[in-house]
PDB file of C-alpha atoms and ligand atoms in Angstrom:
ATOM      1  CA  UNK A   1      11.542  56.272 -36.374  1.00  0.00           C
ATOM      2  CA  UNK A   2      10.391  58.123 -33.159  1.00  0.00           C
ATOM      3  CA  UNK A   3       7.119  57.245 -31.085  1.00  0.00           C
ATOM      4  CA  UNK A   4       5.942  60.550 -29.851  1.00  0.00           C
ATOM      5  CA  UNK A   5       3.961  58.773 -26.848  1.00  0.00           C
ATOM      6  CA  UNK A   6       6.971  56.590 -25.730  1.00  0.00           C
ATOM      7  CA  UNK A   7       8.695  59.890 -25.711  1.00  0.00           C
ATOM      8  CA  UNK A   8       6.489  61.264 -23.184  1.00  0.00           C
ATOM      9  CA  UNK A   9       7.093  58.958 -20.415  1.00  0.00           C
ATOM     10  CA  UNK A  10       8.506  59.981 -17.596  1.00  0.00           C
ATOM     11  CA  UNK A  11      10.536  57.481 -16.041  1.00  0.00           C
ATOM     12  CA  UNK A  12      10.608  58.892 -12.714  1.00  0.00           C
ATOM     13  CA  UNK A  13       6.661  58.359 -12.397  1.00  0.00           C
ATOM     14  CA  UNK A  14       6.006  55.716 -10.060  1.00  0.00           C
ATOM     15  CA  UNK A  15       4.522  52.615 -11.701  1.00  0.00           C
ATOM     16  CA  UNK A  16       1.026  52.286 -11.918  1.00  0.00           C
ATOM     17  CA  UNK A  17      -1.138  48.634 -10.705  1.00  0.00           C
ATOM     18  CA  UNK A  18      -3.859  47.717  -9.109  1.00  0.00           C
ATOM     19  CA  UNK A  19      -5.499  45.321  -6.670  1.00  0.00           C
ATOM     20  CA  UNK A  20      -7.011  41.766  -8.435  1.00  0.00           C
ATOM     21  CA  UNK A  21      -8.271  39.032  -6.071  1.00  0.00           C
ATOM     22  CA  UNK A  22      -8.760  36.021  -8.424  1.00  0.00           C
ATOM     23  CA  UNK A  23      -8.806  32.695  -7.204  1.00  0.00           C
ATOM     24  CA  UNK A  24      -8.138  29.675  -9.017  1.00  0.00           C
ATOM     25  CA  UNK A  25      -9.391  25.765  -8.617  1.00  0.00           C
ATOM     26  CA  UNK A  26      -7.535  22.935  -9.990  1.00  0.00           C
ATOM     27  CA  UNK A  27      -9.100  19.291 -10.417  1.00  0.00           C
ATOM     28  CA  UNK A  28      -6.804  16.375 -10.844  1.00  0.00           C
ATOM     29  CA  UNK A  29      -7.299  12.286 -10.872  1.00  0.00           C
ATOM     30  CA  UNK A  30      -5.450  11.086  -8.228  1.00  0.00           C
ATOM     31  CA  UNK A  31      -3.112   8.163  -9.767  1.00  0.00           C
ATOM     32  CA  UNK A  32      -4.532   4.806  -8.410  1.00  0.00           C
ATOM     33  CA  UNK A  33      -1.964   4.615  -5.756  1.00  0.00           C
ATOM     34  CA  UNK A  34      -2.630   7.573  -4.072  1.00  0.00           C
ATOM     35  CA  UNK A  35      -6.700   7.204  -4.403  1.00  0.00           C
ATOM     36  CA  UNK A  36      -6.161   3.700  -2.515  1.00  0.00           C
ATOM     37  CA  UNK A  37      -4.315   5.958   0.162  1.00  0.00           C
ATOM     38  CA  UNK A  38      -7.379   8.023  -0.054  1.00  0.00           C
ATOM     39  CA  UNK A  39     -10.077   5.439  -0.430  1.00  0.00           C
ATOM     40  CA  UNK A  40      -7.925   3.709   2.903  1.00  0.00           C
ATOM     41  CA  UNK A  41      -8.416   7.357   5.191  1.00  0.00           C
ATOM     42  CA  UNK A  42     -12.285   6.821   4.440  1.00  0.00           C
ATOM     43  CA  UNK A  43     -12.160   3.762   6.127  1.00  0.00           C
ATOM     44  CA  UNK A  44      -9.897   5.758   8.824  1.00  0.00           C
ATOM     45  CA  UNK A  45      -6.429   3.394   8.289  1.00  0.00           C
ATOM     46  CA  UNK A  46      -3.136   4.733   7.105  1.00  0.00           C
ATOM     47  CA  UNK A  47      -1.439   2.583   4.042  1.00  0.00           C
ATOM     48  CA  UNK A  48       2.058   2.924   2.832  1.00  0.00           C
ATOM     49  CA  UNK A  49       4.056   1.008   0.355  1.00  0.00           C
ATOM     50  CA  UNK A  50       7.340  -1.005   1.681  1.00  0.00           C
ATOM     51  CA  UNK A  51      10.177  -1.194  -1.063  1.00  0.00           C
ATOM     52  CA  UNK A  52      11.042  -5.105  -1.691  1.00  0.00           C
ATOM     53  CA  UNK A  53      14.664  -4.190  -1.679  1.00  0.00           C
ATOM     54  CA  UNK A  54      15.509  -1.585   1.245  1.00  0.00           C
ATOM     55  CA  UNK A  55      12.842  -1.534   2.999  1.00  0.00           C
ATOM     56  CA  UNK A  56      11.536   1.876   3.609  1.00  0.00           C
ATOM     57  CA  UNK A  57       8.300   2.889   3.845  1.00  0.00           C
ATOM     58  CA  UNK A  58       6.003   5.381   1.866  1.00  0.00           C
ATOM     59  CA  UNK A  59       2.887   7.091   2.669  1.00  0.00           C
ATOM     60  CA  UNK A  60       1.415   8.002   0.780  1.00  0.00           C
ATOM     61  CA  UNK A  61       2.501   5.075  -2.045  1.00  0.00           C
ATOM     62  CA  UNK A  62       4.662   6.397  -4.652  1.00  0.00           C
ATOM     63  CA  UNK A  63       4.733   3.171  -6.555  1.00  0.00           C
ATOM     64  CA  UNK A  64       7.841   3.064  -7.085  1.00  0.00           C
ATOM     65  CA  UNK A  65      10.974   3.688  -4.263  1.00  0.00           C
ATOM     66  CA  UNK A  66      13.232   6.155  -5.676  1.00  0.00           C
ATOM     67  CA  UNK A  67      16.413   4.975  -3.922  1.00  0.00           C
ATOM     68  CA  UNK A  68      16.544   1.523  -5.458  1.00  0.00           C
ATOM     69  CA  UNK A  69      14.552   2.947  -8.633  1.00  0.00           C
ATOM     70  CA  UNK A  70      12.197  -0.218  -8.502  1.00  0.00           C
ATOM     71  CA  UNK A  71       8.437  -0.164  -8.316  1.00  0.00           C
ATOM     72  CA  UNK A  72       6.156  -1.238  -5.764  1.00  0.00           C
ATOM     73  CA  UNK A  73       2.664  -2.897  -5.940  1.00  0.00           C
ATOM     74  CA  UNK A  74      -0.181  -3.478  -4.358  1.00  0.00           C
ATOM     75  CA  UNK A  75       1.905  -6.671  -2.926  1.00  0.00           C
ATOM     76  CA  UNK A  76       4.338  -4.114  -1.207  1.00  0.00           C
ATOM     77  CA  UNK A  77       1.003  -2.495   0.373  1.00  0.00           C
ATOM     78  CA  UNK A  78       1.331  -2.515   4.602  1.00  0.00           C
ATOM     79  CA  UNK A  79      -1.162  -0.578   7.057  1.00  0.00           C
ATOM     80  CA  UNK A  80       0.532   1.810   9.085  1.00  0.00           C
ATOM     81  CA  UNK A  81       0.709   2.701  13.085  1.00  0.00           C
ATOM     82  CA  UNK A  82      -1.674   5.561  14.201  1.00  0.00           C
ATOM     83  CA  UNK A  83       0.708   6.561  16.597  1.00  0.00           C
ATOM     84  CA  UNK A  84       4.267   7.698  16.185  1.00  0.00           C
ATOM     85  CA  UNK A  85       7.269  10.243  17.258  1.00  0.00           C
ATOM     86  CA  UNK A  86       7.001  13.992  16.212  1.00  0.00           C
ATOM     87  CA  UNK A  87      10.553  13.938  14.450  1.00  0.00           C
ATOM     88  CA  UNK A  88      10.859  17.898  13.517  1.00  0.00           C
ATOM     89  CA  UNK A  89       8.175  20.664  13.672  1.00  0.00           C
ATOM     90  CA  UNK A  90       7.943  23.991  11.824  1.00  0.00           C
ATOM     91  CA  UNK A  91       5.736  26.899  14.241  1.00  0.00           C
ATOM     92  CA  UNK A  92       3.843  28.965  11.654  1.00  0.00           C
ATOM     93  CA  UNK A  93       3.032  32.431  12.290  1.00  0.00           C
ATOM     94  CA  UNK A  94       0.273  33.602   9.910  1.00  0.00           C
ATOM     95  CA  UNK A  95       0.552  36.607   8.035  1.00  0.00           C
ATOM     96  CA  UNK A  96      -2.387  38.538   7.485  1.00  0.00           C
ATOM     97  CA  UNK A  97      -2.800  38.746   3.684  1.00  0.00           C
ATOM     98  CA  UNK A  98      -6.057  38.769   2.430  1.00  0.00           C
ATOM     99  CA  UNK A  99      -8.129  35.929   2.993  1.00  0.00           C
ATOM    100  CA  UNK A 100      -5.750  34.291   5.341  1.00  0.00           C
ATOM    101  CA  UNK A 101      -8.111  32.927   8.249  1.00  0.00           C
ATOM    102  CA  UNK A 102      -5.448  31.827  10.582  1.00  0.00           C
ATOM    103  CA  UNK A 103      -4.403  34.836  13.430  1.00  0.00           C
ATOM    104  CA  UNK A 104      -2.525  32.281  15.980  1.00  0.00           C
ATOM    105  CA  UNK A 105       0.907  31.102  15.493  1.00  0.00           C
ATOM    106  CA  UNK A 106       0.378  27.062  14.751  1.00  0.00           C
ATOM    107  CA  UNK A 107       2.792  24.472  14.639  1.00  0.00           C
ATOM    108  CA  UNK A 108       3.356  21.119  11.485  1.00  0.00           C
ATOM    109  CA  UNK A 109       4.973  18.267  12.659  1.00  0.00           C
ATOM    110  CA  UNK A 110       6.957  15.872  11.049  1.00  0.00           C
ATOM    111  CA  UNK A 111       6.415  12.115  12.486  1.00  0.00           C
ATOM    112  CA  UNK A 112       7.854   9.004  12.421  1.00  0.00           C
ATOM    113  CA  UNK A 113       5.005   5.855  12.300  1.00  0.00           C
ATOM    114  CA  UNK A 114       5.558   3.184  14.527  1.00  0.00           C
ATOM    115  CA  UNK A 115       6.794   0.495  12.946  1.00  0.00           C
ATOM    116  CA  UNK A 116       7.556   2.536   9.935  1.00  0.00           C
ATOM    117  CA  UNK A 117       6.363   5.078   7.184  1.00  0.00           C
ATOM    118  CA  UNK A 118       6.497   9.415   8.077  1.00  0.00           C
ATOM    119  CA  UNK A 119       4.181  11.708   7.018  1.00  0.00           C
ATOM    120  CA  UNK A 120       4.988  15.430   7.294  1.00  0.00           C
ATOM    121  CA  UNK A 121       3.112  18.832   7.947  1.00  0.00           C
ATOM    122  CA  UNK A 122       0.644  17.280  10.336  1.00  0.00           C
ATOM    123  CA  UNK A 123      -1.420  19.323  12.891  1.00  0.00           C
ATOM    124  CA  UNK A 124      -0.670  18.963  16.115  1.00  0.00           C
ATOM    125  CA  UNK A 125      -3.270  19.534  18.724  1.00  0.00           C
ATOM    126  CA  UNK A 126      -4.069  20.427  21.914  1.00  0.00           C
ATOM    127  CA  UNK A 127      -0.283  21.650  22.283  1.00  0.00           C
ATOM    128  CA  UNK A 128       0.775  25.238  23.138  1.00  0.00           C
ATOM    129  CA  UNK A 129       3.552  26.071  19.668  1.00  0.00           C
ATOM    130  CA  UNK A 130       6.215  26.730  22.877  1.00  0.00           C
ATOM    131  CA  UNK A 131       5.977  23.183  24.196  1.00  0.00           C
ATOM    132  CA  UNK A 132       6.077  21.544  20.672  1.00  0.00           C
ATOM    133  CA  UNK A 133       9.639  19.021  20.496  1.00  0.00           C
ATOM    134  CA  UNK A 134      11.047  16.194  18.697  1.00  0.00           C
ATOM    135  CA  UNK A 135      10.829  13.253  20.559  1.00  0.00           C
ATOM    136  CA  UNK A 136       6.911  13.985  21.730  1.00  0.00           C
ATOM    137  CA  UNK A 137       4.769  10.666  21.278  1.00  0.00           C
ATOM    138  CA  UNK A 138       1.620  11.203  19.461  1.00  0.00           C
ATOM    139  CA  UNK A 139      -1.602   9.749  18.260  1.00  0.00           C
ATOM    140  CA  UNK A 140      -3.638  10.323  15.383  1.00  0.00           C
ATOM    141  CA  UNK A 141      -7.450  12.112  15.441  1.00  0.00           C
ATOM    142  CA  UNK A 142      -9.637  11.432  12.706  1.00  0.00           C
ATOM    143  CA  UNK A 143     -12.042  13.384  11.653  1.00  0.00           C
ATOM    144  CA  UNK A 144     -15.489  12.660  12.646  1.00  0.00           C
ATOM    145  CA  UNK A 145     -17.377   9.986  10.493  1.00  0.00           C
ATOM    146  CA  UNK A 146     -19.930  12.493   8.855  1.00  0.00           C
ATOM    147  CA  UNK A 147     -17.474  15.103   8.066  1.00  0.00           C
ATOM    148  CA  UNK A 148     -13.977  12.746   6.545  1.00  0.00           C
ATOM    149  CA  UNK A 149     -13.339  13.937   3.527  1.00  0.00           C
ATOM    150  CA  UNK A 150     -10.163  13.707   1.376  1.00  0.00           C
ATOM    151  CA  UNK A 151     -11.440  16.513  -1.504  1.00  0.00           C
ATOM    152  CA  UNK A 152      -7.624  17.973  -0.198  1.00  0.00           C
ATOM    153  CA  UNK A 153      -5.649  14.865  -1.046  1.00  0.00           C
ATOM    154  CA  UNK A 154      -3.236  15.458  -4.552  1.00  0.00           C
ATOM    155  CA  UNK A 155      -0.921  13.692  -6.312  1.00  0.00           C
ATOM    156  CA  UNK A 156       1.869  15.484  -5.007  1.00  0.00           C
ATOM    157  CA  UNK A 157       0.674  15.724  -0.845  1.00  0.00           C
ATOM    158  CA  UNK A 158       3.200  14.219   1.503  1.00  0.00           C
ATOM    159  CA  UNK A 159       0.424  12.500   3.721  1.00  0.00           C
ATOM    160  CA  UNK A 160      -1.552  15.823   4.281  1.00  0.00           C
ATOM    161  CA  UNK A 161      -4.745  15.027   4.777  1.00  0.00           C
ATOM    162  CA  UNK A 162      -6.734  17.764   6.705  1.00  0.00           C
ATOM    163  CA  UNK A 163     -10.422  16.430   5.823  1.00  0.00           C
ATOM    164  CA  UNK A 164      -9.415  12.992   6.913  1.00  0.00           C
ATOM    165  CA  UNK A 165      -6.770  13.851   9.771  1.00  0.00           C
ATOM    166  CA  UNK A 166      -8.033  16.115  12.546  1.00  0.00           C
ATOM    167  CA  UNK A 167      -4.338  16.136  13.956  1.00  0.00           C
ATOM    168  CA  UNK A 168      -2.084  14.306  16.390  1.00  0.00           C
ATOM    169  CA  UNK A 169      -2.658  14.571  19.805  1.00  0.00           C
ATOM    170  CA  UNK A 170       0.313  13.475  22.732  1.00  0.00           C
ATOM    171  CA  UNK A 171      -0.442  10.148  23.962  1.00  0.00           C
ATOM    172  CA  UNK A 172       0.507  10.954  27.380  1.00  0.00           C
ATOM    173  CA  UNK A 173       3.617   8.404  27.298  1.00  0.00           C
ATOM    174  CA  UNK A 174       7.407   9.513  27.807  1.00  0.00           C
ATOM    175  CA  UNK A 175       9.221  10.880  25.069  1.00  0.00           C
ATOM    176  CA  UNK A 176      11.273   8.637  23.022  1.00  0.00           C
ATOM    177  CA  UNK A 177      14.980   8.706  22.924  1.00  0.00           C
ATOM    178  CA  UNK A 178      16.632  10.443  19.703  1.00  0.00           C
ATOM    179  CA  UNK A 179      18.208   6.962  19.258  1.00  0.00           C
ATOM    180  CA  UNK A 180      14.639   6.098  18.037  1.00  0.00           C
ATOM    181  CA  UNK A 181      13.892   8.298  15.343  1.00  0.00           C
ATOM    182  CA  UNK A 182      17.374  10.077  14.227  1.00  0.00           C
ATOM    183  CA  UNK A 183      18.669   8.888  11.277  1.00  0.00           C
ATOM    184  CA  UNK A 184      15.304   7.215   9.998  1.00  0.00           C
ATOM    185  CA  UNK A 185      13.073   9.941   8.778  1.00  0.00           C
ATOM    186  CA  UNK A 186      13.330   8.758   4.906  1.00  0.00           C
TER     187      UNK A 186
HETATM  188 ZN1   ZN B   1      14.139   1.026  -1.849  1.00  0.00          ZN
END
């Protein structure tokens, strides 16, 4: 059997499409560990959890560490440093696609916590992309009391928290020595 219409397809025609902007919004409940790490950047502290058996540190809490495959309660629960180590840093140079609002290239920053815990694609601010290193010593900027939110916050963030976190800004001290942060970051 023979479709006459299929027949008269040329397959040398280039392929038809258009243009669709659709944008789509996902809600989800934030499991209870993560809304304490939420409910915790309200109140402008950082929480992590600290596994019982090797020690290391999450932030946000997973509730569970998946090295030693144990979980990790609220007993496990430790407030974090506000200042820290940039550890490794990606400069991002925007793309222009529709609706993109960023023009300047901008750099995330990975960072080491004093005292433990890392969080990872942080702002960095008030530093030019070409003078971002490892090794720089920062501190954290909240965002001001009337406008913290943490609407951005998901199950799955690793410490993102733009409506909370303004950014890191250099405290002004020397950097630290690799021997402080190599080998540590999770
Ligand atoms: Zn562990």
């Amino acid at each position: 059997m023979t479709d006459a219409k299929q027949d008269e397809v040329d397959p040398n025609a280039p392929v038809a499409g258009m243009d669709f902007f659709m944008q789509l919004e996902y809600h989800e409940l934030l499991c209870p560990v993560v809304r304490e790490f939420a409910d915790a950047l309200m109140d402008k502290r950082l929480i992590g959890h600290r596994c019982p058996q090797c020690g290391l540190v999450y932030s946000p809490p997973r509730g569970y560490c998946p090295i030693c495959v144990v979980p990790t309660t609220k007993a496990d629960e430790i407030e974090l440093a506000t200042r820290g180590i940039v550890t490794n840093y990606t400069v991002v140079t925007p793309v222009q696609y529709y609706g993109q609002e960023e023009t300047e290239p901008f750099a995330k920053v990975s960072l080491q916590l004093d005292g433990g815990g890392n969080l990872s694609l942080q702002d960095l601010l008030e530093v030019p992309v070409e003078q971002v290193h490892p090794g720089m010593r920062v501190e954290v900027v909240w965002a001001p009391d009337s406008e913290r939110k943490v609407d951005d916050i998901t199950n799955r963030s690793w410490g993102t928290a733009e409506g909370a976190i303004q950014g890191w800004k250099p405290t002004g001290e020397p950097d630290a020595s690799p021997d402080d942060y190599s080998d540590k970051v999770f």
